[in-house]
């Protein structure tokens, strides 16, 4: 019988009541208390909850079988087997109580498998039954199991138990998955774990600076990168943006911090001379990227990569550079595919020319395969043509030489990194005052060499500069490439020197610093037969190209020209060749040319003792201050010299240095910047000599500001007022902030005025520590701007304004609450003197056309100086009658209308100065009525009438000091009568 037929015969209305009776009704909840809850606890005919016995179950089974037989249609089995089928069904139903599973498991098992389980539990129940009876029994059992499971799913505890079981199953599944992940992590998890090791490794590996080629006993060759790194500038040509329909603006030079260049362009070709800082920049970018974590840096020195033959694929990057860490398979490609890479490819010039095109193809293949990453390629300027990578979107920049500020920063950081602060200040002074040394220190490599040599000598550079140049040349021409692990250079050091010095001497003779490429090739070609080691390296073109590329001393600014990277190397090598060839007469004959100064000094360094003496005598024979001083400068290079010649040079120069007056200082400054390195002091100098030295240095500031500053800085602690005034007065020749920090902040400010003439100087006032209390402003400065630049106006005691067209209303000056002295010179628009009564001024000076309305209200004045025409007919008409004046200065035309009438009103007056006032007898009487008058300054020509008067005029016995100008014969005797007790000074 088919199941469908059976289903029709066994309606749900028959089976469902049977199932409900077979099982106990479940209560609410998940049924977890008696866990595990098996079917034995659910059936109604087992355990303590029994409601049915075997007879009741048999009765239910018999009813089910009987109803099946009574249903319409063909009987499912022969009627004579009814009893046996009923018994077999009863046995199977009773087997439910023996199943070791719960309702949830039964549902998960399914009705067919549940029926099979019942059949397996009662295999004897089908014994003796016909095939139809067995088929019916199996079908009815399945149908019953289907309703049983339906019953289970409707029990109140089933849903809750199912959720609990699912939660447990999910938790177990998650735990197993987590264990599986831990045993077999995902690729991105492995990548992250590796990068946590790789990035710190890169930061540590490259976080130091190394200067190759330095062979000094006590000099370190490695420094922490964070301490010693110096940010340099990179320059390049860039076209301006064009408006629609208009041509682009002409190209212009841009300057950017080198480490920021990759922020605006993803592809950069950076060129730089030997020692300019290319590799250091690569290290800095790698360290900062590794610490920031935004990019994965790869430092790829080409000289290392080409040794292995084939240039590496991304998978071989770390192995090629000797990284000890092993990345997960495919890590590098995943990084580059995601555009997270920073590829720093260093030293295109350091691989053979034949390999550069191979390197280019390798680089371009990587760029095309992995777009979106950042790429930096470094090279010396002449290794490849200018547009070598332009088609691939590479921007070209060149590292700029160090500026003077960069030099100072480098020296300070070097000494901090080397833990040698004691040598820093002395070296900076030498670098600023010695021009040839400063010209040498234009890149980090040479600066590092100078610092190391200076430290090894315990704060002194060599007695002669020759040793420094020799060390630099050895480093550049041989040691540096060798110690960096590069292949041996094609030309030996001596061969390179021989060729370089011939090129240098040709430039020196021509008075130029640049020569045509064809001229240079001709010089090399003529030299090759006598330079055997160079002759075997190829023709002149090939040898010259090698010199330019590897020596680090030559640069090609254009396709058809070249020059030395430092003028000082040109002069040094040119002098070396001149001495070797015996051209001392040529050198001496050019001594009048300032451009030959360094050549002459280096010639003295290279020459033998007798040759040195001859050169120095030739300089002294000219008998000019400049050449005498040049001879003195040469002495430091003359390690062996006739003592008589040395003594003569020192004696002749001693008459010039130190200068003993302002006139001597001016004459000395005309000798040029050479003087700066020869100026002594301040130790051992008189005040006048110290003043002369500062005047000389001030005058030379226009030519050598750094050198002049180095000299002036030495005098910032000098006590002399004249020296201090000179130091303040030369502020305008220097950078305002730099000079303020180096000199002004260290001065004793007693009786010292600070003059501001520019907006830049005014802006620096806020940075001066402590604030300056005596200030002078020349030119247009608005009071509001001055107040903005002075952080504490209440500290200002004296203000001088000169030619200030911005000064109109004097009322804002009240903000200077402690102001006691005010000077107005040629401030014709100033108005409102009466508003200054709140300041209680003690001193006032007014010169020019300033309106003096309100002057009479300033009743606190003790000192008054006027150089303008007073209104009224008496002094008491304009001057403050209530003021306790002690000093009064009346200039030319001041008393034109008033005379000295009313002068006797100020009985407190102690000092009187008259300029251009014709004193008449009545004026003299006014003066004689001043009981405290002690000092008089006057022009004898203004006393003509008084000096010619009969002795009837009263004498001034109380006056103790008289200064008189422009006296005539016989005036001294008459003055002695008028001032019987005074010390009279005539000038």
PDB file of N, CA and C in Angstrom, residues 588-669:
ATOM      1  N   UNK A 588     102.361  85.665  -6.959  1.00  0.00           N
ATOM      2  CA  UNK A 588     102.679  86.928  -6.290  1.00  0.00           C
ATOM      3  C   UNK A 588     102.226  88.126  -7.100  1.00  0.00           C
ATOM      4  N   UNK A 589     102.286  88.023  -8.406  1.00  0.00           N
ATOM      5  CA  UNK A 589     101.902  89.160  -9.252  1.00  0.00           C
ATOM      6  C   UNK A 589     100.401  89.425  -9.207  1.00  0.00           C
ATOM      7  N   UNK A 590      99.618  88.445  -8.752  1.00  0.00           N
ATOM      8  CA  UNK A 590      98.156  88.629  -8.700  1.00  0.00           C
ATOM      9  C   UNK A 590      97.675  89.002  -7.300  1.00  0.00           C
ATOM     10  N   UNK A 591      98.589  89.385  -6.427  1.00  0.00           N
ATOM     11  CA  UNK A 591      98.204  89.626  -5.034  1.00  0.00           C
ATOM     12  C   UNK A 591      97.239  90.790  -4.877  1.00  0.00           C
ATOM     13  N   UNK A 592      97.271  91.739  -5.797  1.00  0.00           N
ATOM     14  CA  UNK A 592      96.360  92.889  -5.686  1.00  0.00           C
ATOM     15  C   UNK A 592      94.908  92.502  -5.954  1.00  0.00           C
ATOM     16  N   UNK A 593      94.683  91.374  -6.591  1.00  0.00           N
ATOM     17  CA  UNK A 593      93.331  90.936  -6.917  1.00  0.00           C
ATOM     18  C   UNK A 593      92.747  90.190  -5.711  1.00  0.00           C
ATOM     19  N   UNK A 594      91.656  90.693  -5.110  1.00  0.00           N
ATOM     20  CA  UNK A 594      91.081  90.014  -3.931  1.00  0.00           C
ATOM     21  C   UNK A 594      90.659  88.577  -4.218  1.00  0.00           C
ATOM     22  N   UNK A 595      90.338  88.253  -5.478  1.00  0.00           N
ATOM     23  CA  UNK A 595      89.909  86.899  -5.800  1.00  0.00           C
ATOM     24  C   UNK A 595      91.048  85.885  -5.676  1.00  0.00           C
ATOM     25  N   UNK A 596      92.281  86.376  -5.582  1.00  0.00           N
ATOM     26  CA  UNK A 596      93.430  85.477  -5.461  1.00  0.00           C
ATOM     27  C   UNK A 596      93.866  85.287  -4.006  1.00  0.00           C
ATOM     28  N   UNK A 597      93.147  85.849  -3.064  1.00  0.00           N
ATOM     29  CA  UNK A 597      93.561  85.760  -1.663  1.00  0.00           C
ATOM     30  C   UNK A 597      93.712  84.313  -1.206  1.00  0.00           C
ATOM     31  N   UNK A 598      92.697  83.495  -1.470  1.00  0.00           N
ATOM     32  CA  UNK A 598      92.744  82.111  -1.009  1.00  0.00           C
ATOM     33  C   UNK A 598      93.789  81.302  -1.773  1.00  0.00           C
ATOM     34  N   UNK A 599      94.012  81.641  -3.045  1.00  0.00           N
ATOM     35  CA  UNK A 599      95.047  80.946  -3.802  1.00  0.00           C
ATOM     36  C   UNK A 599      96.411  81.218  -3.177  1.00  0.00           C
ATOM     37  N   UNK A 600      96.644  82.460  -2.818  1.00  0.00           N
ATOM     38  CA  UNK A 600      97.927  82.809  -2.204  1.00  0.00           C
ATOM     39  C   UNK A 600      98.101  82.109  -0.867  1.00  0.00           C
ATOM     40  N   UNK A 601      97.072  82.076  -0.071  1.00  0.00           N
ATOM     41  CA  UNK A 601      97.165  81.425   1.231  1.00  0.00           C
ATOM     42  C   UNK A 601      97.428  79.923   1.078  1.00  0.00           C
ATOM     43  N   UNK A 602      96.746  79.302   0.127  1.00  0.00           N
ATOM     44  CA  UNK A 602      96.961  77.875  -0.091  1.00  0.00           C
ATOM     45  C   UNK A 602      98.339  77.603  -0.724  1.00  0.00           C
ATOM     46  N   UNK A 603      98.825  78.557  -1.504  1.00  0.00           N
ATOM     47  CA  UNK A 603     100.176  78.406  -2.062  1.00  0.00           C
ATOM     48  C   UNK A 603     101.207  78.415  -0.946  1.00  0.00           C
ATOM     49  N   UNK A 604     101.027  79.276   0.046  1.00  0.00           N
ATOM     50  CA  UNK A 604     101.917  79.287   1.204  1.00  0.00           C
ATOM     51  C   UNK A 604     101.862  77.935   1.920  1.00  0.00           C
ATOM     52  N   UNK A 605     100.649  77.336   1.996  1.00  0.00           N
ATOM     53  CA  UNK A 605     100.510  76.035   2.660  1.00  0.00           C
ATOM     54  C   UNK A 605     101.263  74.949   1.907  1.00  0.00           C
ATOM     55  N   UNK A 606     101.255  74.962   0.585  1.00  0.00           N
ATOM     56  CA  UNK A 606     101.893  73.922  -0.228  1.00  0.00           C
ATOM     57  C   UNK A 606     103.393  74.151  -0.415  1.00  0.00           C
ATOM     58  N   UNK A 607     103.820  75.410  -0.295  1.00  0.00           N
ATOM     59  CA  UNK A 607     105.205  75.750  -0.653  1.00  0.00           C
ATOM     60  C   UNK A 607     106.200  75.247   0.383  1.00  0.00           C
ATOM     61  N   UNK A 608     107.457  75.199  -0.033  1.00  0.00           N
ATOM     62  CA  UNK A 608     108.560  74.885   0.876  1.00  0.00           C
ATOM     63  C   UNK A 608     108.941  76.146   1.646  1.00  0.00           C
ATOM     64  N   UNK A 609     109.666  76.023   2.783  1.00  0.00           N
ATOM     65  CA  UNK A 609     109.944  77.191   3.628  1.00  0.00           C
ATOM     66  C   UNK A 609     110.550  78.365   2.879  1.00  0.00           C
ATOM     67  N   UNK A 610     111.509  78.137   2.003  1.00  0.00           N
ATOM     68  CA  UNK A 610     112.110  79.248   1.275  1.00  0.00           C
ATOM     69  C   UNK A 610     111.120  79.916   0.338  1.00  0.00           C
ATOM     70  N   UNK A 611     110.271  79.123  -0.287  1.00  0.00           N
ATOM     71  CA  UNK A 611     109.258  79.687  -1.187  1.00  0.00           C
ATOM     72  C   UNK A 611     108.246  80.501  -0.397  1.00  0.00           C
ATOM     73  N   UNK A 612     107.905  80.042   0.810  1.00  0.00           N
ATOM     74  CA  UNK A 612     106.981  80.799   1.647  1.00  0.00           C
ATOM     75  C   UNK A 612     107.559  82.170   1.996  1.00  0.00           C
ATOM     76  N   UNK A 613     108.802  82.191   2.386  1.00  0.00           N
ATOM     77  CA  UNK A 613     109.432  83.456   2.769  1.00  0.00           C
ATOM     78  C   UNK A 613     109.429  84.429   1.595  1.00  0.00           C
ATOM     79  N   UNK A 614     109.721  83.928   0.397  1.00  0.00           N
ATOM     80  CA  UNK A 614     109.730  84.792  -0.774  1.00  0.00           C
ATOM     81  C   UNK A 614     108.338  85.374  -1.026  1.00  0.00           C
ATOM     82  N   UNK A 615     107.300  84.551  -0.934  1.00  0.00           N
ATOM     83  CA  UNK A 615     105.943  85.038  -1.175  1.00  0.00           C
ATOM     84  C   UNK A 615     105.550  86.095  -0.139  1.00  0.00           C
ATOM     85  N   UNK A 616     105.856  85.861   1.118  1.00  0.00           N
ATOM     86  CA  UNK A 616     105.470  86.807   2.165  1.00  0.00           C
ATOM     87  C   UNK A 616     106.223  88.125   2.033  1.00  0.00           C
ATOM     88  N   UNK A 617     107.495  88.074   1.673  1.00  0.00           N
ATOM     89  CA  UNK A 617     108.240  89.316   1.480  1.00  0.00           C
ATOM     90  C   UNK A 617     107.671  90.112   0.301  1.00  0.00           C
ATOM     91  N   UNK A 618     107.230  89.390  -0.731  1.00  0.00           N
ATOM     92  CA  UNK A 618     106.627  90.081  -1.875  1.00  0.00           C
ATOM     93  C   UNK A 618     105.346  90.799  -1.450  1.00  0.00           C
ATOM     94  N   UNK A 619     104.596  90.202  -0.548  1.00  0.00           N
ATOM     95  CA  UNK A 619     103.376  90.846  -0.056  1.00  0.00           C
ATOM     96  C   UNK A 619     103.704  92.079   0.781  1.00  0.00           C
ATOM     97  N   UNK A 620     104.677  91.959   1.665  1.00  0.00           N
ATOM     98  CA  UNK A 620     105.045  93.102   2.510  1.00  0.00           C
ATOM     99  C   UNK A 620     105.633  94.237   1.699  1.00  0.00           C
ATOM    100  N   UNK A 621     106.279  93.925   0.600  1.00  0.00           N
ATOM    101  CA  UNK A 621     106.921  94.957  -0.217  1.00  0.00           C
ATOM    102  C   UNK A 621     105.907  95.907  -0.828  1.00  0.00           C
ATOM    103  N   UNK A 622     104.684  95.453  -0.998  1.00  0.00           N
ATOM    104  CA  UNK A 622     103.661  96.346  -1.568  1.00  0.00           C
ATOM    105  C   UNK A 622     103.278  97.438  -0.576  1.00  0.00           C
ATOM    106  N   UNK A 623     103.469  97.196   0.717  1.00  0.00           N
ATOM    107  CA  UNK A 623     103.228  98.182   1.776  1.00  0.00           C
ATOM    108  C   UNK A 623     101.799  98.749   1.736  1.00  0.00           C
ATOM    109  N   UNK A 624     100.832  97.861   1.609  1.00  0.00           N
ATOM    110  CA  UNK A 624      99.421  98.264   1.697  1.00  0.00           C
ATOM    111  C   UNK A 624      98.792  97.515   2.864  1.00  0.00           C
ATOM    112  N   UNK A 625      97.809  98.116   3.536  1.00  0.00           N
ATOM    113  CA  UNK A 625      97.181  97.419   4.674  1.00  0.00           C
ATOM    114  C   UNK A 625      96.619  96.049   4.290  1.00  0.00           C
ATOM    115  N   UNK A 626      95.974  95.951   3.125  1.00  0.00           N
ATOM    116  CA  UNK A 626      95.333  94.677   2.776  1.00  0.00           C
ATOM    117  C   UNK A 626      96.361  93.573   2.590  1.00  0.00           C
ATOM    118  N   UNK A 627      97.452  93.854   1.879  1.00  0.00           N
ATOM    119  CA  UNK A 627      98.444  92.814   1.635  1.00  0.00           C
ATOM    120  C   UNK A 627      99.259  92.506   2.897  1.00  0.00           C
ATOM    121  N   UNK A 628      99.438  93.508   3.743  1.00  0.00           N
ATOM    122  CA  UNK A 628     100.079  93.229   5.032  1.00  0.00           C
ATOM    123  C   UNK A 628      99.220  92.277   5.851  1.00  0.00           C
ATOM    124  N   UNK A 629      97.925  92.520   5.859  1.00  0.00           N
ATOM    125  CA  UNK A 629      97.026  91.636   6.595  1.00  0.00           C
ATOM    126  C   UNK A 629      96.926  90.271   5.916  1.00  0.00           C
ATOM    127  N   UNK A 630      97.005  90.233   4.588  1.00  0.00           N
ATOM    128  CA  UNK A 630      96.997  88.950   3.887  1.00  0.00           C
ATOM    129  C   UNK A 630      98.229  88.140   4.296  1.00  0.00           C
ATOM    130  N   UNK A 631      99.365  88.787   4.426  1.00  0.00           N
ATOM    131  CA  UNK A 631     100.571  88.094   4.889  1.00  0.00           C
ATOM    132  C   UNK A 631     100.366  87.544   6.292  1.00  0.00           C
ATOM    133  N   UNK A 632      99.710  88.325   7.141  1.00  0.00           N
ATOM    134  CA  UNK A 632      99.425  87.846   8.494  1.00  0.00           C
ATOM    135  C   UNK A 632      98.512  86.628   8.463  1.00  0.00           C
ATOM    136  N   UNK A 633      97.503  86.651   7.588  1.00  0.00           N
ATOM    137  CA  UNK A 633      96.592  85.516   7.472  1.00  0.00           C
ATOM    138  C   UNK A 633      97.304  84.275   6.961  1.00  0.00           C
ATOM    139  N   UNK A 634      98.351  84.474   6.168  1.00  0.00           N
ATOM    140  CA  UNK A 634      99.085  83.331   5.619  1.00  0.00           C
ATOM    141  C   UNK A 634      99.916  82.607   6.681  1.00  0.00           C
ATOM    142  N   UNK A 635     100.194  83.271   7.786  1.00  0.00           N
ATOM    143  CA  UNK A 635     101.074  82.671   8.786  1.00  0.00           C
ATOM    144  C   UNK A 635     100.491  81.377   9.353  1.00  0.00           C
ATOM    145  N   UNK A 636      99.189  81.283   9.455  1.00  0.00           N
ATOM    146  CA  UNK A 636      98.602  80.062  10.017  1.00  0.00           C
ATOM    147  C   UNK A 636      98.848  78.858   9.115  1.00  0.00           C
ATOM    148  N   UNK A 637      99.154  79.091   7.840  1.00  0.00           N
ATOM    149  CA  UNK A 637      99.416  77.995   6.909  1.00  0.00           C
ATOM    150  C   UNK A 637     100.907  77.701   6.781  1.00  0.00           C
ATOM    151  N   UNK A 638     101.720  78.520   7.400  1.00  0.00           N
ATOM    152  CA  UNK A 638     103.172  78.372   7.253  1.00  0.00           C
ATOM    153  C   UNK A 638     103.724  77.620   8.459  1.00  0.00           C
ATOM    154  N   UNK A 639     103.724  76.314   8.390  1.00  0.00           N
ATOM    155  CA  UNK A 639     104.193  75.526   9.534  1.00  0.00           C
ATOM    156  C   UNK A 639     105.695  75.682   9.754  1.00  0.00           C
ATOM    157  N   UNK A 640     106.447  75.897   8.708  1.00  0.00           N
ATOM    158  CA  UNK A 640     107.889  76.127   8.835  1.00  0.00           C
ATOM    159  C   UNK A 640     108.223  77.397   8.069  1.00  0.00           C
ATOM    160  N   UNK A 641     108.838  78.360   8.764  1.00  0.00           N
ATOM    161  CA  UNK A 641     109.097  79.671   8.151  1.00  0.00           C
ATOM    162  C   UNK A 641     110.274  80.333   8.852  1.00  0.00           C
ATOM    163  N   UNK A 642     111.043  81.107   8.098  1.00  0.00           N
ATOM    164  CA  UNK A 642     112.157  81.889   8.634  1.00  0.00           C
ATOM    165  C   UNK A 642     111.621  82.771   9.760  1.00  0.00           C
ATOM    166  N   UNK A 643     112.135  82.669  10.998  1.00  0.00           N
ATOM    167  CA  UNK A 643     111.632  83.475  12.123  1.00  0.00           C
ATOM    168  C   UNK A 643     111.669  84.965  11.861  1.00  0.00           C
ATOM    169  N   UNK A 644     112.657  85.430  11.115  1.00  0.00           N
ATOM    170  CA  UNK A 644     112.750  86.867  10.844  1.00  0.00           C
ATOM    171  C   UNK A 644     111.583  87.327   9.979  1.00  0.00           C
ATOM    172  N   UNK A 645     111.209  86.503   9.024  1.00  0.00           N
ATOM    173  CA  UNK A 645     110.066  86.858   8.172  1.00  0.00           C
ATOM    174  C   UNK A 645     108.788  86.866   9.000  1.00  0.00           C
ATOM    175  N   UNK A 646     108.606  85.858   9.849  1.00  0.00           N
ATOM    176  CA  UNK A 646     107.409  85.812  10.694  1.00  0.00           C
ATOM    177  C   UNK A 646     107.338  87.044  11.599  1.00  0.00           C
ATOM    178  N   UNK A 647     108.467  87.412  12.189  1.00  0.00           N
ATOM    179  CA  UNK A 647     108.482  88.570  13.089  1.00  0.00           C
ATOM    180  C   UNK A 647     108.156  89.851  12.336  1.00  0.00           C
ATOM    181  N   UNK A 648     108.677  89.991  11.127  1.00  0.00           N
ATOM    182  CA  UNK A 648     108.396  91.203  10.342  1.00  0.00           C
ATOM    183  C   UNK A 648     106.916  91.296   9.991  1.00  0.00           C
ATOM    184  N   UNK A 649     106.334  90.184   9.604  1.00  0.00           N
ATOM    185  CA  UNK A 649     104.895  90.195   9.277  1.00  0.00           C
ATOM    186  C   UNK A 649     104.075  90.588  10.500  1.00  0.00           C
ATOM    187  N   UNK A 650     104.391  90.002  11.641  1.00  0.00           N
ATOM    188  CA  UNK A 650     103.619  90.290  12.854  1.00  0.00           C
ATOM    189  C   UNK A 650     103.794  91.739  13.297  1.00  0.00           C
ATOM    190  N   UNK A 651     104.998  92.272  13.135  1.00  0.00           N
ATOM    191  CA  UNK A 651     105.231  93.665  13.535  1.00  0.00           C
ATOM    192  C   UNK A 651     104.469  94.623  12.630  1.00  0.00           C
ATOM    193  N   UNK A 652     104.523  94.391  11.329  1.00  0.00           N
ATOM    194  CA  UNK A 652     103.820  95.276  10.400  1.00  0.00           C
ATOM    195  C   UNK A 652     102.302  95.207  10.613  1.00  0.00           C
ATOM    196  N   UNK A 653     101.799  94.014  10.839  1.00  0.00           N
ATOM    197  CA  UNK A 653     100.360  93.879  11.055  1.00  0.00           C
ATOM    198  C   UNK A 653      99.940  94.423  12.406  1.00  0.00           C
ATOM    199  N   UNK A 654     100.868  94.386  13.391  1.00  0.00           N
ATOM    200  CA  UNK A 654     100.545  94.899  14.720  1.00  0.00           C
ATOM    201  C   UNK A 654     100.248  96.380  14.724  1.00  0.00           C
ATOM    202  N   UNK A 655     100.734  97.100  13.747  1.00  0.00           N
ATOM    203  CA  UNK A 655     100.437  98.531  13.661  1.00  0.00           C
ATOM    204  C   UNK A 655      99.012  98.785  13.170  1.00  0.00           C
ATOM    205  N   UNK A 656      98.409  97.773  12.600  1.00  0.00           N
ATOM    206  CA  UNK A 656      97.046  97.915  12.064  1.00  0.00           C
ATOM    207  C   UNK A 656      95.997  97.291  12.971  1.00  0.00           C
ATOM    208  N   UNK A 657      96.352  96.219  13.648  1.00  0.00           N
ATOM    209  CA  UNK A 657      95.397  95.469  14.470  1.00  0.00           C
ATOM    210  C   UNK A 657      95.948  95.367  15.882  1.00  0.00           C
ATOM    211  N   UNK A 658      95.178  95.739  16.892  1.00  0.00           N
ATOM    212  CA  UNK A 658      93.790  96.225  16.800  1.00  0.00           C
ATOM    213  C   UNK A 658      93.733  97.708  16.458  1.00  0.00           C
ATOM    214  N   UNK A 659      92.655  98.169  15.862  1.00  0.00           N
ATOM    215  CA  UNK A 659      92.501  99.607  15.607  1.00  0.00           C
ATOM    216  C   UNK A 659      92.305 100.346  16.928  1.00  0.00           C
ATOM    217  N   UNK A 660      92.905 101.539  17.025  1.00  0.00           N
ATOM    218  CA  UNK A 660      92.884 102.257  18.291  1.00  0.00           C
ATOM    219  C   UNK A 660      91.955 103.460  18.278  1.00  0.00           C
ATOM    220  N   UNK A 661      91.270 103.682  17.162  1.00  0.00           N
ATOM    221  CA  UNK A 661      90.320 104.793  17.072  1.00  0.00           C
ATOM    222  C   UNK A 661      89.309 104.446  15.996  1.00  0.00           C
ATOM    223  N   UNK A 662      88.279 105.256  15.914  1.00  0.00           N
ATOM    224  CA  UNK A 662      87.268 105.035  14.883  1.00  0.00           C
ATOM    225  C   UNK A 662      87.866 105.215  13.504  1.00  0.00           C
ATOM    226  N   UNK A 663      88.776 106.201  13.354  1.00  0.00           N
ATOM    227  CA  UNK A 663      89.425 106.425  12.061  1.00  0.00           C
ATOM    228  C   UNK A 663      90.273 105.217  11.669  1.00  0.00           C
ATOM    229  N   UNK A 664      90.998 104.657  12.636  1.00  0.00           N
ATOM    230  CA  UNK A 664      91.783 103.461  12.350  1.00  0.00           C
ATOM    231  C   UNK A 664      90.883 102.288  11.963  1.00  0.00           C
ATOM    232  N   UNK A 665      89.752 102.197  12.621  1.00  0.00           N
ATOM    233  CA  UNK A 665      88.814 101.107  12.322  1.00  0.00           C
ATOM    234  C   UNK A 665      88.276 101.219  10.907  1.00  0.00           C
ATOM    235  N   UNK A 666      87.943 102.426  10.501  1.00  0.00           N
ATOM    236  CA  UNK A 666      87.435 102.620   9.139  1.00  0.00           C
ATOM    237  C   UNK A 666      88.510 102.270   8.106  1.00  0.00           C
ATOM    238  N   UNK A 667      89.718 102.670   8.373  1.00  0.00           N
ATOM    239  CA  UNK A 667      90.804 102.351   7.439  1.00  0.00           C
ATOM    240  C   UNK A 667      91.047 100.843   7.384  1.00  0.00           C
ATOM    241  N   UNK A 668      90.963 100.189   8.523  1.00  0.00           N
ATOM    242  CA  UNK A 668      91.177  98.751   8.557  1.00  0.00           C
ATOM    243  C   UNK A 668      90.072  98.004   7.801  1.00  0.00           C
ATOM    244  N   UNK A 669      88.831  98.471   7.929  1.00  0.00           N
ATOM    245  CA  UNK A 669      87.718  97.806   7.255  1.00  0.00           C
ATOM    246  C   UNK A 669      87.855  97.859   5.742  1.00  0.00           C
TER     247      UNK A 669
END
